[in-house]
């Protein structure tokens, strides 16, 4: 049976989630802060992690942004194939939600023309990804993505001969070169395989997985743990001031690829790993 959902409802939820994502850091991230604080051996690193926890508390209680960079609005939609959307264009309803959320929440508008740098004024257009899935629900995920961490992200088209060792090398190289720029401790999303654009999208999607959860693929779970240990041996530490907490987690997603290719994307996320979702 087909279920109707009015796109105005999507607008309302996108608006609300834009504000909430920028003001309320997820409990999974906060728990990682606490665990990292206990494990950190650097006094400066401990102090920074304390400050991050305090910053998150103030943002939540006073309903102000966690960070001045409130990001581009990246929106993932999972639309059930038994849903009939009514009331207007789906993408425009998302753009309107972003306009309202960033306007009413007094969130910084960061979307601009690549060359003139003229600001669009309302943080649109949103970056929208739509997946058609079974069922009669619509899942909306709002993921504000800051410029500092996004600038440190990389995509590599490796020769197949590079193998797993080459993938590990590029991930570590990316984190090492990023240094303090993405405001560590970071979360590192890795997309392996697929095509040029699929690898990058898989890397970004991997960041949606709650921190502290296991990768369902045991081999990839082992790879995540190995990469995280190697990254935290780099000594970059919280905010790049030294310590053992350079990253909180590494998340990996993998797809089959062409026999001539080995795409690898590394999407860096800052400590403010912001994402909120709702199912309509």
PDB file of N, CA and C in Angstrom, residues 177-235:
ATOM      1  N   UNK A 177      49.818  14.345   6.937  1.00  0.00           N
ATOM      2  CA  UNK A 177      49.905  15.627   6.237  1.00  0.00           C
ATOM      3  C   UNK A 177      48.868  16.621   6.762  1.00  0.00           C
ATOM      4  N   UNK A 178      47.733  16.107   7.202  1.00  0.00           N
ATOM      5  CA  UNK A 178      46.689  16.992   7.749  1.00  0.00           C
ATOM      6  C   UNK A 178      47.147  17.647   9.045  1.00  0.00           C
ATOM      7  N   UNK A 179      47.881  16.886   9.852  1.00  0.00           N
ATOM      8  CA  UNK A 179      48.397  17.421  11.110  1.00  0.00           C
ATOM      9  C   UNK A 179      47.306  18.033  11.971  1.00  0.00           C
ATOM     10  N   UNK A 180      47.486  19.277  12.420  1.00  0.00           N
ATOM     11  CA  UNK A 180      46.508  19.915  13.300  1.00  0.00           C
ATOM     12  C   UNK A 180      45.349  20.563  12.548  1.00  0.00           C
ATOM     13  N   UNK A 181      45.427  20.642  11.224  1.00  0.00           N
ATOM     14  CA  UNK A 181      44.465  21.430  10.452  1.00  0.00           C
ATOM     15  C   UNK A 181      42.997  21.000  10.601  1.00  0.00           C
ATOM     16  N   UNK A 182      42.689  19.697  10.691  1.00  0.00           N
ATOM     17  CA  UNK A 182      41.264  19.329  10.811  1.00  0.00           C
ATOM     18  C   UNK A 182      40.747  19.304  12.247  1.00  0.00           C
ATOM     19  N   UNK A 183      41.447  19.949  13.167  1.00  0.00           N
ATOM     20  CA  UNK A 183      41.018  20.010  14.577  1.00  0.00           C
ATOM     21  C   UNK A 183      40.877  18.628  15.207  1.00  0.00           C
ATOM     22  N   UNK A 184      41.973  17.871  15.297  1.00  0.00           N
ATOM     23  CA  UNK A 184      41.885  16.551  15.930  1.00  0.00           C
ATOM     24  C   UNK A 184      41.557  16.658  17.415  1.00  0.00           C
ATOM     25  N   UNK A 185      40.996  15.567  17.976  1.00  0.00           N
ATOM     26  CA  UNK A 185      40.922  14.215  17.435  1.00  0.00           C
ATOM     27  C   UNK A 185      39.865  14.072  16.343  1.00  0.00           C
ATOM     28  N   UNK A 186      40.260  13.376  15.293  1.00  0.00           N
ATOM     29  CA  UNK A 186      39.425  13.224  14.119  1.00  0.00           C
ATOM     30  C   UNK A 186      38.727  11.861  14.092  1.00  0.00           C
ATOM     31  N   UNK A 187      37.804  11.746  13.162  1.00  0.00           N
ATOM     32  CA  UNK A 187      37.261  10.446  12.757  1.00  0.00           C
ATOM     33  C   UNK A 187      37.615  10.306  11.282  1.00  0.00           C
ATOM     34  N   UNK A 188      38.157   9.166  10.914  1.00  0.00           N
ATOM     35  CA  UNK A 188      38.639   8.955   9.555  1.00  0.00           C
ATOM     36  C   UNK A 188      37.729   7.976   8.819  1.00  0.00           C
ATOM     37  N   UNK A 189      37.086   8.462   7.767  1.00  0.00           N
ATOM     38  CA  UNK A 189      36.245   7.609   6.928  1.00  0.00           C
ATOM     39  C   UNK A 189      37.027   7.175   5.695  1.00  0.00           C
ATOM     40  N   UNK A 190      37.031   5.885   5.414  1.00  0.00           N
ATOM     41  CA  UNK A 190      37.785   5.349   4.285  1.00  0.00           C
ATOM     42  C   UNK A 190      36.853   4.581   3.355  1.00  0.00           C
ATOM     43  N   UNK A 191      36.852   4.968   2.085  1.00  0.00           N
ATOM     44  CA  UNK A 191      36.098   4.238   1.068  1.00  0.00           C
ATOM     45  C   UNK A 191      37.078   3.552   0.134  1.00  0.00           C
ATOM     46  N   UNK A 192      36.944   2.255   0.001  1.00  0.00           N
ATOM     47  CA  UNK A 192      37.856   1.473  -0.839  1.00  0.00           C
ATOM     48  C   UNK A 192      37.051   0.819  -1.955  1.00  0.00           C
ATOM     49  N   UNK A 193      37.544   0.948  -3.187  1.00  0.00           N
ATOM     50  CA  UNK A 193      36.895   0.295  -4.310  1.00  0.00           C
ATOM     51  C   UNK A 193      35.821   1.145  -4.958  1.00  0.00           C
ATOM     52  N   UNK A 194      34.987   0.506  -5.758  1.00  0.00           N
ATOM     53  CA  UNK A 194      33.986   1.226  -6.519  1.00  0.00           C
ATOM     54  C   UNK A 194      34.629   1.997  -7.651  1.00  0.00           C
ATOM     55  N   UNK A 195      34.082   3.174  -7.920  1.00  0.00           N
ATOM     56  CA  UNK A 195      34.627   4.058  -8.938  1.00  0.00           C
ATOM     57  C   UNK A 195      35.156   5.322  -8.269  1.00  0.00           C
ATOM     58  N   UNK A 196      35.650   6.238  -9.087  1.00  0.00           N
ATOM     59  CA  UNK A 196      36.200   7.510  -8.586  1.00  0.00           C
ATOM     60  C   UNK A 196      35.253   8.169  -7.592  1.00  0.00           C
ATOM     61  N   UNK A 197      33.987   8.342  -8.001  1.00  0.00           N
ATOM     62  CA  UNK A 197      33.055   9.074  -7.138  1.00  0.00           C
ATOM     63  C   UNK A 197      32.461   8.191  -6.041  1.00  0.00           C
ATOM     64  N   UNK A 198      32.352   6.884  -6.310  1.00  0.00           N
ATOM     65  CA  UNK A 198      31.793   5.993  -5.294  1.00  0.00           C
ATOM     66  C   UNK A 198      32.691   5.887  -4.074  1.00  0.00           C
ATOM     67  N   UNK A 199      33.995   5.843  -4.295  1.00  0.00           N
ATOM     68  CA  UNK A 199      34.929   5.727  -3.174  1.00  0.00           C
ATOM     69  C   UNK A 199      34.763   6.909  -2.227  1.00  0.00           C
ATOM     70  N   UNK A 200      34.650   8.112  -2.790  1.00  0.00           N
ATOM     71  CA  UNK A 200      34.491   9.303  -1.954  1.00  0.00           C
ATOM     72  C   UNK A 200      33.174   9.280  -1.186  1.00  0.00           C
ATOM     73  N   UNK A 201      32.116   8.851  -1.854  1.00  0.00           N
ATOM     74  CA  UNK A 201      30.814   8.805  -1.188  1.00  0.00           C
ATOM     75  C   UNK A 201      30.798   7.747  -0.083  1.00  0.00           C
ATOM     76  N   UNK A 202      31.418   6.599  -0.330  1.00  0.00           N
ATOM     77  CA  UNK A 202      31.485   5.557   0.697  1.00  0.00           C
ATOM     78  C   UNK A 202      32.280   6.036   1.908  1.00  0.00           C
ATOM     79  N   UNK A 203      33.347   6.797   1.655  1.00  0.00           N
ATOM     80  CA  UNK A 203      34.138   7.326   2.761  1.00  0.00           C
ATOM     81  C   UNK A 203      33.288   8.258   3.626  1.00  0.00           C
ATOM     82  N   UNK A 204      32.491   9.103   2.972  1.00  0.00           N
ATOM     83  CA  UNK A 204      31.652  10.033   3.738  1.00  0.00           C
ATOM     84  C   UNK A 204      30.528   9.281   4.458  1.00  0.00           C
ATOM     85  N   UNK A 205      29.930   8.316   3.787  1.00  0.00           N
ATOM     86  CA  UNK A 205      28.859   7.547   4.424  1.00  0.00           C
ATOM     87  C   UNK A 205      29.362   6.770   5.637  1.00  0.00           C
ATOM     88  N   UNK A 206      30.622   6.360   5.609  1.00  0.00           N
ATOM     89  CA  UNK A 206      31.153   5.589   6.735  1.00  0.00           C
ATOM     90  C   UNK A 206      31.146   6.400   8.019  1.00  0.00           C
ATOM     91  N   UNK A 207      31.190   7.725   7.883  1.00  0.00           N
ATOM     92  CA  UNK A 207      31.202   8.595   9.061  1.00  0.00           C
ATOM     93  C   UNK A 207      29.855   8.626   9.775  1.00  0.00           C
ATOM     94  N   UNK A 208      28.806   8.109   9.126  1.00  0.00           N
ATOM     95  CA  UNK A 208      27.484   8.095   9.744  1.00  0.00           C
ATOM     96  C   UNK A 208      27.337   6.962  10.754  1.00  0.00           C
ATOM     97  N   UNK A 209      28.226   5.986  10.691  1.00  0.00           N
ATOM     98  CA  UNK A 209      28.153   4.868  11.639  1.00  0.00           C
ATOM     99  C   UNK A 209      28.492   5.354  13.038  1.00  0.00           C
ATOM    100  N   UNK A 210      27.680   5.003  14.029  1.00  0.00           N
ATOM    101  CA  UNK A 210      27.952   5.470  15.393  1.00  0.00           C
ATOM    102  C   UNK A 210      29.336   5.041  15.866  1.00  0.00           C
ATOM    103  N   UNK A 211      30.026   5.939  16.556  1.00  0.00           N
ATOM    104  CA  UNK A 211      31.325   5.600  17.112  1.00  0.00           C
ATOM    105  C   UNK A 211      31.170   4.515  18.171  1.00  0.00           C
ATOM    106  N   UNK A 212      32.157   3.633  18.223  1.00  0.00           N
ATOM    107  CA  UNK A 212      32.117   2.550  19.201  1.00  0.00           C
ATOM    108  C   UNK A 212      31.459   1.293  18.701  1.00  0.00           C
ATOM    109  N   UNK A 213      30.897   1.321  17.474  1.00  0.00           N
ATOM    110  CA  UNK A 213      30.264   0.123  16.915  1.00  0.00           C
ATOM    111  C   UNK A 213      31.261  -0.626  16.040  1.00  0.00           C
ATOM    112  N   UNK A 214      31.076  -1.933  15.945  1.00  0.00           N
ATOM    113  CA  UNK A 214      31.968  -2.771  15.155  1.00  0.00           C
ATOM    114  C   UNK A 214      31.580  -2.742  13.686  1.00  0.00           C
ATOM    115  N   UNK A 215      32.570  -2.849  12.828  1.00  0.00           N
ATOM    116  CA  UNK A 215      32.295  -3.042  11.413  1.00  0.00           C
ATOM    117  C   UNK A 215      31.712  -4.442  11.235  1.00  0.00           C
ATOM    118  N   UNK A 216      30.598  -4.586  10.517  1.00  0.00           N
ATOM    119  CA  UNK A 216      29.988  -5.914  10.359  1.00  0.00           C
ATOM    120  C   UNK A 216      30.874  -6.913   9.622  1.00  0.00           C
ATOM    121  N   UNK A 217      31.866  -6.429   8.881  1.00  0.00           N
ATOM    122  CA  UNK A 217      32.813  -7.301   8.195  1.00  0.00           C
ATOM    123  C   UNK A 217      34.033  -7.490   9.100  1.00  0.00           C
ATOM    124  N   UNK A 218      34.286  -8.699   9.601  1.00  0.00           N
ATOM    125  CA  UNK A 218      35.392  -8.913  10.547  1.00  0.00           C
ATOM    126  C   UNK A 218      36.752  -8.468  10.010  1.00  0.00           C
ATOM    127  N   UNK A 219      37.006  -8.680   8.715  1.00  0.00           N
ATOM    128  CA  UNK A 219      38.288  -8.285   8.144  1.00  0.00           C
ATOM    129  C   UNK A 219      38.440  -6.761   8.143  1.00  0.00           C
ATOM    130  N   UNK A 220      37.358  -6.071   7.773  1.00  0.00           N
ATOM    131  CA  UNK A 220      37.410  -4.614   7.784  1.00  0.00           C
ATOM    132  C   UNK A 220      37.492  -4.080   9.210  1.00  0.00           C
ATOM    133  N   UNK A 221      36.851  -4.774  10.148  1.00  0.00           N
ATOM    134  CA  UNK A 221      36.927  -4.366  11.551  1.00  0.00           C
ATOM    135  C   UNK A 221      38.377  -4.430  12.035  1.00  0.00           C
ATOM    136  N   UNK A 222      39.063  -5.493  11.644  1.00  0.00           N
ATOM    137  CA  UNK A 222      40.475  -5.615  12.009  1.00  0.00           C
ATOM    138  C   UNK A 222      41.313  -4.527  11.373  1.00  0.00           C
ATOM    139  N   UNK A 223      41.001  -4.196  10.105  1.00  0.00           N
ATOM    140  CA  UNK A 223      41.729  -3.139   9.412  1.00  0.00           C
ATOM    141  C   UNK A 223      41.509  -1.796  10.105  1.00  0.00           C
ATOM    142  N   UNK A 224      40.275  -1.528  10.525  1.00  0.00           N
ATOM    143  CA  UNK A 224      39.976  -0.280  11.227  1.00  0.00           C
ATOM    144  C   UNK A 224      40.810  -0.150  12.497  1.00  0.00           C
ATOM    145  N   UNK A 225      40.869  -1.220  13.258  1.00  0.00           N
ATOM    146  CA  UNK A 225      41.616  -1.190  14.519  1.00  0.00           C
ATOM    147  C   UNK A 225      43.112  -0.987  14.262  1.00  0.00           C
ATOM    148  N   UNK A 226      43.618  -1.662  13.223  1.00  0.00           N
ATOM    149  CA  UNK A 226      45.036  -1.525  12.890  1.00  0.00           C
ATOM    150  C   UNK A 226      45.368  -0.098  12.462  1.00  0.00           C
ATOM    151  N   UNK A 227      44.521   0.470  11.612  1.00  0.00           N
ATOM    152  CA  UNK A 227      44.758   1.834  11.144  1.00  0.00           C
ATOM    153  C   UNK A 227      44.673   2.836  12.292  1.00  0.00           C
ATOM    154  N   UNK A 228      43.692   2.654  13.176  1.00  0.00           N
ATOM    155  CA  UNK A 228      43.542   3.574  14.303  1.00  0.00           C
ATOM    156  C   UNK A 228      44.782   3.543  15.199  1.00  0.00           C
ATOM    157  N   UNK A 229      45.285   2.342  15.472  1.00  0.00           N
ATOM    158  CA  UNK A 229      46.480   2.221  16.306  1.00  0.00           C
ATOM    159  C   UNK A 229      47.670   2.917  15.649  1.00  0.00           C
ATOM    160  N   UNK A 230      47.812   2.728  14.328  1.00  0.00           N
ATOM    161  CA  UNK A 230      48.927   3.348  13.610  1.00  0.00           C
ATOM    162  C   UNK A 230      48.804   4.868  13.603  1.00  0.00           C
ATOM    163  N   UNK A 231      47.589   5.359  13.410  1.00  0.00           N
ATOM    164  CA  UNK A 231      47.360   6.808  13.398  1.00  0.00           C
ATOM    165  C   UNK A 231      47.698   7.417  14.753  1.00  0.00           C
ATOM    166  N   UNK A 232      47.290   6.747  15.817  1.00  0.00           N
ATOM    167  CA  UNK A 232      47.505   7.313  17.141  1.00  0.00           C
ATOM    168  C   UNK A 232      48.945   7.191  17.618  1.00  0.00           C
ATOM    169  N   UNK A 233      49.763   6.481  16.859  1.00  0.00           N
ATOM    170  CA  UNK A 233      51.201   6.442  17.138  1.00  0.00           C
ATOM    171  C   UNK A 233      51.932   7.614  16.484  1.00  0.00           C
ATOM    172  N   UNK A 234      51.217   8.379  15.644  1.00  0.00           N
ATOM    173  CA  UNK A 234      51.844   9.515  14.972  1.00  0.00           C
ATOM    174  C   UNK A 234      52.184  10.644  15.942  1.00  0.00           C
ATOM    175  N   UNK A 235      51.481  10.693  17.078  1.00  0.00           N
ATOM    176  CA  UNK A 235      51.787  11.691  18.098  1.00  0.00           C
ATOM    177  C   UNK A 235      51.226  13.070  17.841  1.00  0.00           C
TER     178      UNK A 235
END
